[in-house]
Amino acid sequence: MNKPFSAVSNLGAIDAAHHLHPFSDMKKLNASGTKIISRAEGVHIWDSNGKQYLDAFAGLWCVNVGYGRKSIADVVHAQMLELPYYNTFFGTTTPPTTLLAQKIAEKTGPKLNRVFFTNSGSEASDTWFRMARVYWKALGHETKTQVIARKNAYHGSTVAGASLGGMKWMHEQGNLPIDGIHHINQPYWYAEGGDLSPEDFGLKVARELEEKILELGEENVAAFVAEPIQGAGGVIVPPSTYWPEIKRICARYKILLVADEVISGFGRLGTWFGHQYYDFEPDLAPIAKGLSSGYLPIGGVLVSDRVAEVMVNELGDFYHGYTYSGHPVAAAAALENIRIIEEEGLVERVHDDTGPYLAAALASLADHELVGEAVSVGLMGAVQITADKATRRRFKKPDDTGTAVRNQCVDAGVVLRATGDRMLFSPPLIITRAEIDQAVDTLRNGLDWLKDNRGEG
């Protein structure tokens, strides 16, 4: 029997020689060395040196039920022995795939009853993008191909996903965005709201959607896509006026409303899905991450009855899919993951207990001289670092500022994420109040370090 992978002594050198990491400057990474994560349990991870960390970011927004769930490993093992793989092409399916589609439909709401399976959130973005266009073409509206998205949004890193996302530094690699995608401003009041109240700013940026539809022509616009709360963009929680106005505009101009639920789905906001928290019904919704808590790769697109009726009865063949769409082992893992969320009442726990507790804990940082705002919904939160509270002035190098504070927290044993000068929380849904306190206290210490070492702001 081979020795455990973590027992290989030269993993760092092997990694530097052969592994290209995502979203990384490999020259810098190889110079500094890779941190090797060797095991995990509950809300904690350990590196190859034996150091323990509280993972307050749930891997990459995804390990909702926490690490080390033996029951997921057991169902995966059993499914691999019974049927390790079969495809969903050519009129076939597998039992866990079909049952997973049914289980997801139970949680989404009355008008989202179909799922198209993918392997990731990025693939889900490509899928709904094509689906929206073929939907309108099947109805005879061949010019309705344009899609509106938001600046600083993230919808994956495939060609369509990165194009839909509004991050210019991603667009610079690969001559993106592709044709037919347009971006309007994000609802980031703290940085972009100026003298407007959050409520007035929310209406202002929502109405940019209407302006863009009129500019492009309603007859040319297929869909608008947005995350209920922008995740990788910095946990941008929209003002209360934003989503009701977006819902009104999409209905008025008869364009598809797409909610990117990759992060906000499966309990993170204290509801099963983010669109439920904000009280709107999307026509399409990409999902991933919390669907399996990251135990195996799986994603999908929730499809409303409005769109599914056309896909089923009018379209004919939909020439789209993946070798591993609805993979039976990944589907089995996802089914067990959802069972755990149900049985342990994790959605209710986030809504009633740990979500409000995180909000209060983050609010306790408001008195810190470097904190501009602290916001959260459920177990998704952000703390904005500021150089001057009164004017909302930011540090000259936001990325360096956030990274420095994050590194202080990691050194102290708590994994957070920094997007620019915003410190982000997205812990496993099983996190306790004491562990929330630990994470927030560690961030406060990191901010104290910045206060003492900030230099010229």
XYZ file of C-alpha atoms in Angstrom:
457
model
C 0.000 0.000 0.000
C 1.306 3.449 -0.888
C 2.077 5.871 1.934
C -0.320 8.812 2.475
C 0.084 11.690 0.018
C 0.851 14.065 2.888
C 3.813 11.887 3.875
C 5.696 12.693 0.653
C 8.611 14.803 1.839
C 9.246 17.029 -1.179
C 5.735 18.141 -2.120
C 6.726 21.811 -2.228
C 9.437 21.195 -4.812
C 7.154 18.941 -6.854
C 4.449 21.602 -6.788
C 6.834 24.323 -7.972
C 8.101 22.111 -10.788
C 4.796 20.807 -12.145
C 1.697 22.597 -10.834
C 0.299 25.810 -12.320
C -2.070 27.362 -9.770
C -5.253 29.296 -10.588
C -5.243 33.083 -10.169
C -1.556 33.066 -9.180
C 1.699 34.768 -10.128
C 3.697 31.573 -10.372
C 7.080 33.287 -10.180
C 6.157 34.897 -6.868
C 4.444 31.767 -5.576
C 7.398 29.534 -6.331
C 9.716 32.025 -4.639
C 7.622 32.186 -1.465
C 6.622 28.514 -1.415
C 3.228 26.824 -1.450
C 1.300 26.220 1.765
C 0.322 22.547 1.684
C -3.000 21.772 3.379
C -2.881 18.164 4.489
C -6.066 17.487 6.490
C -9.272 19.044 7.796
C -12.045 18.451 10.319
C -15.110 20.512 11.146
C -14.189 24.175 10.627
C -10.429 23.593 10.894
C -7.653 22.803 8.438
C -4.036 21.793 9.083
C -0.972 22.436 6.974
C 1.857 19.997 6.389
C 3.790 21.484 9.317
C 0.943 20.604 11.675
C -0.315 24.175 12.148
C -4.065 24.468 12.726
C -6.249 27.182 11.183
C -9.869 28.177 11.651
C -11.187 28.254 8.093
C -13.513 31.264 8.188
C -13.870 31.126 4.431
C -15.146 27.550 3.995
C -12.490 26.629 1.456
C -13.662 28.843 -1.393
C -17.138 29.822 -0.139
C -18.194 26.191 -0.432
C -17.665 23.801 2.514
C -21.077 24.535 4.018
C -21.383 21.379 6.128
C -17.778 21.494 7.290
C -14.933 19.076 6.724
C -14.667 15.385 7.569
C -18.242 14.241 6.981
C -17.893 10.470 6.997
C -21.420 9.917 5.701
C -20.573 11.741 2.467
C -17.465 9.595 2.051
C -19.561 6.490 2.696
C -22.208 7.257 0.055
C -19.486 8.203 -2.440
C -17.725 4.887 -1.805
C -20.943 2.922 -2.169
C -21.886 4.720 -5.388
C -18.426 4.147 -6.867
C -18.805 0.437 -6.268
C -22.326 0.300 -7.702
C -21.978 2.718 -10.651
C -18.858 4.892 -10.755
C -19.883 6.694 -13.932
C -22.429 6.916 -16.652
C -23.446 9.816 -18.851
C -26.778 11.598 -19.221
C -26.622 11.778 -23.016
C -28.595 9.507 -25.397
C -31.686 9.234 -23.237
C -30.015 7.843 -20.114
C -29.726 8.929 -16.502
C -28.698 7.461 -13.158
C -30.690 7.158 -9.905
C -28.738 9.747 -7.850
C -28.776 12.242 -10.716
C -32.538 12.090 -11.079
C -33.174 12.140 -7.333
C -30.853 15.115 -6.902
C -32.787 17.111 -9.498
C -35.998 16.358 -7.589
C -34.453 17.294 -4.222
C -33.124 20.627 -5.513
C -36.533 21.488 -6.982
C -38.073 20.972 -3.536
C -35.917 23.806 -2.162
C -36.057 26.426 -4.879
C -39.632 27.633 -4.898
C -42.749 26.903 -6.926
C -41.545 28.066 -10.368
C -38.041 26.550 -10.538
C -38.613 22.874 -11.196
C -35.838 21.804 -13.585
C -32.050 21.486 -13.306
C -29.386 21.205 -15.999
C -26.250 19.726 -14.410
C -22.690 20.956 -14.940
C -19.391 20.405 -13.137
C -18.797 23.917 -11.808
C -20.205 27.394 -11.441
C -18.156 28.592 -14.405
C -19.708 25.939 -16.630
C -23.109 26.871 -15.247
C -22.542 30.446 -16.461
C -21.707 29.224 -19.957
C -24.791 27.007 -19.859
C -27.385 29.604 -18.893
C -25.810 32.087 -21.339
C -26.470 29.740 -24.246
C -29.812 28.689 -22.811
C -31.066 32.291 -22.640
C -30.194 32.895 -26.276
C -31.735 29.690 -27.600
C -34.853 30.338 -25.497
C -35.546 33.618 -27.250
C -34.650 32.213 -30.661
C -37.082 29.337 -30.149
C -39.785 31.939 -29.503
C -38.917 33.733 -32.727
C -36.994 36.623 -31.151
C -33.680 36.037 -32.884
C -32.309 39.507 -32.100
C -32.608 39.026 -28.325
C -28.987 37.992 -27.769
C -27.461 40.791 -25.668
C -26.799 40.226 -21.966
C -26.347 42.878 -19.270
C -24.178 42.177 -16.226
C -22.453 44.275 -13.548
C -19.013 45.734 -13.101
C -16.887 44.010 -10.439
C -19.114 40.928 -10.569
C -17.705 37.409 -10.769
C -19.368 34.662 -12.794
C -16.479 32.253 -13.326
C -13.330 32.099 -15.416
C -14.401 30.310 -18.586
C -14.621 32.521 -21.678
C -18.321 33.280 -21.226
C -18.085 33.351 -17.420
C -15.167 35.772 -17.365
C -16.893 37.922 -19.987
C -20.072 38.072 -17.923
C -18.021 39.008 -14.886
C -17.154 42.669 -14.718
C -13.507 42.475 -13.669
C -11.309 44.381 -16.108
C -8.119 42.634 -15.061
C -9.672 39.356 -16.174
C -10.853 40.875 -19.443
C -7.301 41.967 -20.256
C -6.255 38.326 -20.618
C -7.874 36.770 -23.663
C -9.443 39.802 -25.377
C -12.606 39.706 -23.326
C -15.473 40.283 -22.997
C -16.887 38.476 -25.992
C -19.450 40.282 -28.116
C -22.928 40.781 -26.777
C -22.124 41.410 -23.105
C -22.508 44.817 -21.445
C -21.845 46.020 -17.897
C -23.558 48.525 -15.630
C -22.454 49.813 -12.237
C -22.541 47.732 -9.072
C -24.537 48.607 -5.920
C -21.363 49.383 -3.892
C -22.585 52.339 -1.843
C -19.538 52.701 0.404
C -17.084 53.241 -2.450
C -19.341 54.705 -5.131
C -22.400 56.198 -3.442
C -21.001 59.683 -2.954
C -23.422 61.957 -1.100
C -26.466 59.808 -1.852
C -28.174 57.804 0.862
C -27.860 54.021 0.423
C -31.539 53.872 -0.562
C -31.237 56.574 -3.234
C -28.018 55.047 -4.523
C -29.677 51.625 -4.769
C -32.398 53.066 -6.983
C -29.880 54.983 -9.070
C -27.721 51.984 -9.964
C -30.742 49.710 -10.462
C -32.161 52.181 -12.965
C -28.960 51.953 -14.974
C -30.361 48.600 -16.077
C -33.390 50.333 -17.558
C -31.171 52.903 -19.250
C -29.009 50.181 -20.784
C -32.056 48.233 -22.019
C -33.373 51.352 -23.721
C -29.943 52.089 -25.193
C -29.600 48.582 -26.641
C -33.285 48.183 -27.490
C -35.597 45.868 -25.594
C -35.890 43.723 -28.705
C -32.153 42.976 -28.484
C -31.743 42.170 -24.764
C -31.974 38.553 -23.612
C -31.123 38.719 -19.916
C -29.687 40.517 -16.912
C -27.436 38.566 -14.535
C -26.357 39.417 -11.002
C -25.318 37.728 -7.782
C -27.845 38.394 -4.995
C -24.793 39.597 -3.042
C -21.572 40.120 -4.975
C -19.114 37.608 -3.586
C -15.616 37.785 -5.016
C -16.218 41.469 -5.737
C -16.118 42.082 -1.984
C -19.397 40.869 -0.422
C -21.232 43.899 -1.748
C -24.598 43.869 0.040
C -27.033 45.917 -2.075
C -29.179 48.650 -0.532
C -32.739 47.619 0.315
C -34.116 49.480 -2.706
C -31.992 47.652 -5.261
C -33.567 44.253 -5.882
C -37.222 45.397 -5.890
C -36.341 47.883 -8.634
C -34.373 45.302 -10.627
C -37.332 42.931 -10.413
C -39.685 45.658 -11.663
C -37.451 46.559 -14.604
C -36.951 42.984 -15.794
C -40.701 42.352 -15.661
C -41.536 45.568 -17.483
C -39.134 44.935 -20.351
C -39.664 41.175 -20.521
C -36.018 40.147 -20.187
C -34.809 37.079 -18.329
C -33.615 37.665 -14.775
C -30.660 35.455 -13.886
C -29.587 35.090 -10.244
C -26.074 33.736 -9.798
C -26.595 31.475 -6.770
C -23.186 29.803 -6.873
C -22.191 31.342 -3.523
C -25.516 32.314 -1.988
C -27.238 28.972 -2.578
C -27.705 26.144 -0.059
C -28.048 28.073 3.156
C -25.365 30.748 3.225
C -27.808 33.655 3.622
C -30.070 31.844 6.072
C -32.355 30.815 3.229
C -31.929 27.962 0.803
C -31.215 30.452 -1.985
C -30.355 34.121 -2.239
C -33.337 34.952 -4.436
C -35.575 33.796 -1.585
C -33.854 36.200 0.810
C -34.458 39.093 -1.601
C -37.956 37.915 -2.561
C -37.728 37.526 -6.313
C -38.039 34.609 -8.717
C -35.275 34.240 -11.307
C -35.790 32.701 -14.712
C -32.398 30.987 -14.558
C -29.955 30.477 -11.686
C -26.492 28.901 -11.796
C -25.582 26.814 -8.730
C -22.450 25.013 -7.469
C -20.219 25.251 -4.338
C -22.633 24.513 -1.452
C -24.491 21.981 -3.612
C -21.930 19.369 -2.530
C -20.067 21.483 0.044
C -17.095 21.093 -2.260
C -16.716 17.376 -1.549
C -16.937 16.628 -5.275
C -17.212 18.976 -8.269
C -20.810 19.556 -9.349
C -22.881 22.508 -10.501
C -25.985 23.246 -12.460
C -28.555 25.719 -13.674
C -31.976 26.065 -12.108
C -34.493 26.525 -14.911
C -37.849 28.190 -14.396
C -41.054 26.693 -15.728
C -41.263 29.634 -18.158
C -37.957 28.716 -19.786
C -38.291 24.941 -19.370
C -41.613 24.883 -21.201
C -39.926 26.328 -24.270
C -36.842 24.117 -23.893
C -39.000 21.004 -23.671
C -41.806 21.781 -26.113
C -40.417 24.218 -28.679
C -36.644 23.926 -28.970
C -35.934 20.372 -30.052
C -32.346 19.301 -29.385
C -30.282 21.556 -27.091
C -26.755 21.003 -28.371
C -25.002 21.549 -25.086
C -23.659 19.371 -22.283
C -20.635 17.883 -20.562
C -19.186 14.397 -20.286
C -19.736 14.549 -16.538
C -23.108 16.338 -16.442
C -24.993 14.787 -13.543
C -22.106 12.484 -12.612
C -23.643 9.797 -10.373
C -20.927 9.924 -7.695
C -21.000 13.713 -7.459
C -24.802 13.597 -7.368
C -24.720 11.057 -4.530
C -22.375 13.349 -2.584
C -24.685 16.313 -3.178
C -27.749 14.368 -2.030
C -26.039 13.416 1.224
C -24.824 16.985 1.677
C -28.379 18.306 1.355
C -29.616 15.626 3.756
C -27.115 16.857 6.350
C -28.204 20.468 5.871
C -31.835 19.406 6.349
C -31.296 17.035 9.271
C -29.102 19.445 11.241
C -31.291 22.448 10.468
C -28.326 24.439 9.189
C -30.385 26.900 7.159
C -32.521 27.677 10.194
C -29.425 27.854 12.392
C -27.856 30.478 10.141
C -31.116 32.437 9.952
C -31.944 32.369 13.659
C -28.626 32.053 15.475
C -25.196 32.250 13.894
C -26.135 34.728 11.166
C -27.408 37.368 13.611
C -24.487 36.561 15.915
C -21.958 37.196 13.117
C -23.712 40.479 12.308
C -23.400 41.602 15.935
C -19.782 40.456 16.148
C -18.845 42.354 12.997
C -20.756 45.403 14.218
C -18.516 45.392 17.304
C -15.672 46.430 14.980
C -17.462 49.639 14.010
C -15.632 51.585 16.704
C -12.249 50.769 15.204
C -10.712 53.812 13.538
C -9.845 51.819 10.392
C -13.292 50.273 9.875
C -15.611 52.082 7.494
C -18.475 49.592 7.504
C -19.215 46.059 8.623
C -22.006 44.273 6.758
C -23.359 40.755 6.566
C -26.300 38.606 5.561
C -26.418 35.179 7.129
C -22.871 33.808 7.159
C -21.547 36.079 4.424
C -19.932 39.266 5.629
C -17.394 41.997 4.921
C -15.437 44.602 6.839
C -14.376 47.662 4.869
C -10.975 49.086 5.787
C -10.765 52.867 5.540
C -8.021 55.432 5.969
C -10.554 58.059 7.110
C -13.983 57.173 8.484
C -15.519 60.638 8.033
C -14.759 60.942 4.307
C -14.762 57.214 3.412
C -11.254 57.731 2.036
C -9.441 54.514 1.267
C -5.762 53.643 1.470
C -3.661 54.424 -1.599
C -2.984 50.734 -2.253
C -6.177 48.848 -1.294
C -4.918 45.463 -2.488
C -1.728 45.714 -0.459
C -3.685 46.878 2.593
C -6.145 44.000 2.518
C -3.482 41.403 1.780
C -1.352 42.601 4.696
C -4.246 42.284 7.153
C -5.231 38.905 5.741
C -1.685 37.628 6.159
C -1.690 38.784 9.782
C -4.879 36.796 10.386
C -3.543 33.679 8.667
C -0.346 33.872 10.703
C -2.566 34.021 13.792
C -4.439 30.896 12.694
C -7.591 32.262 11.015
C -8.181 32.065 7.249
C -10.069 35.070 5.860
C -10.149 36.484 2.349
C -9.256 39.976 1.235
C -10.778 41.576 -1.847
C -8.948 44.848 -2.143
C -9.414 46.532 1.224
C -12.470 44.497 2.236
C -12.032 41.568 4.617
C -14.463 38.783 3.791
C -16.147 36.121 5.951
C -17.835 33.001 4.575
C -17.390 30.247 7.181
C -18.884 26.753 7.202
C -22.527 26.797 8.294
C -21.592 24.670 11.307
C -19.412 27.382 12.855
C -20.119 28.101 16.542
C -20.469 31.418 18.323
C -17.108 30.897 20.018
C -15.445 30.300 16.669
C -17.078 33.431 15.241
C -15.651 35.356 18.206
C -12.217 33.915 17.491
C -12.360 34.977 13.842
C -13.583 38.499 14.589
C -11.113 38.995 17.453
C -8.292 37.910 15.161
C -9.402 40.429 12.562
C -9.486 43.165 15.193
C -5.899 42.305 16.095
C -4.992 42.472 12.418
C -6.552 45.907 12.150
C -4.659 47.011 15.257
C -1.449 45.853 13.572
C -2.341 47.907 10.485
C -3.042 50.958 12.645
C 0.440 50.720 14.124
C 2.167 49.971 10.809
C 0.105 51.740 8.165
C 2.621 54.454 7.321
C 1.265 57.058 4.894
C -2.398 56.443 4.176
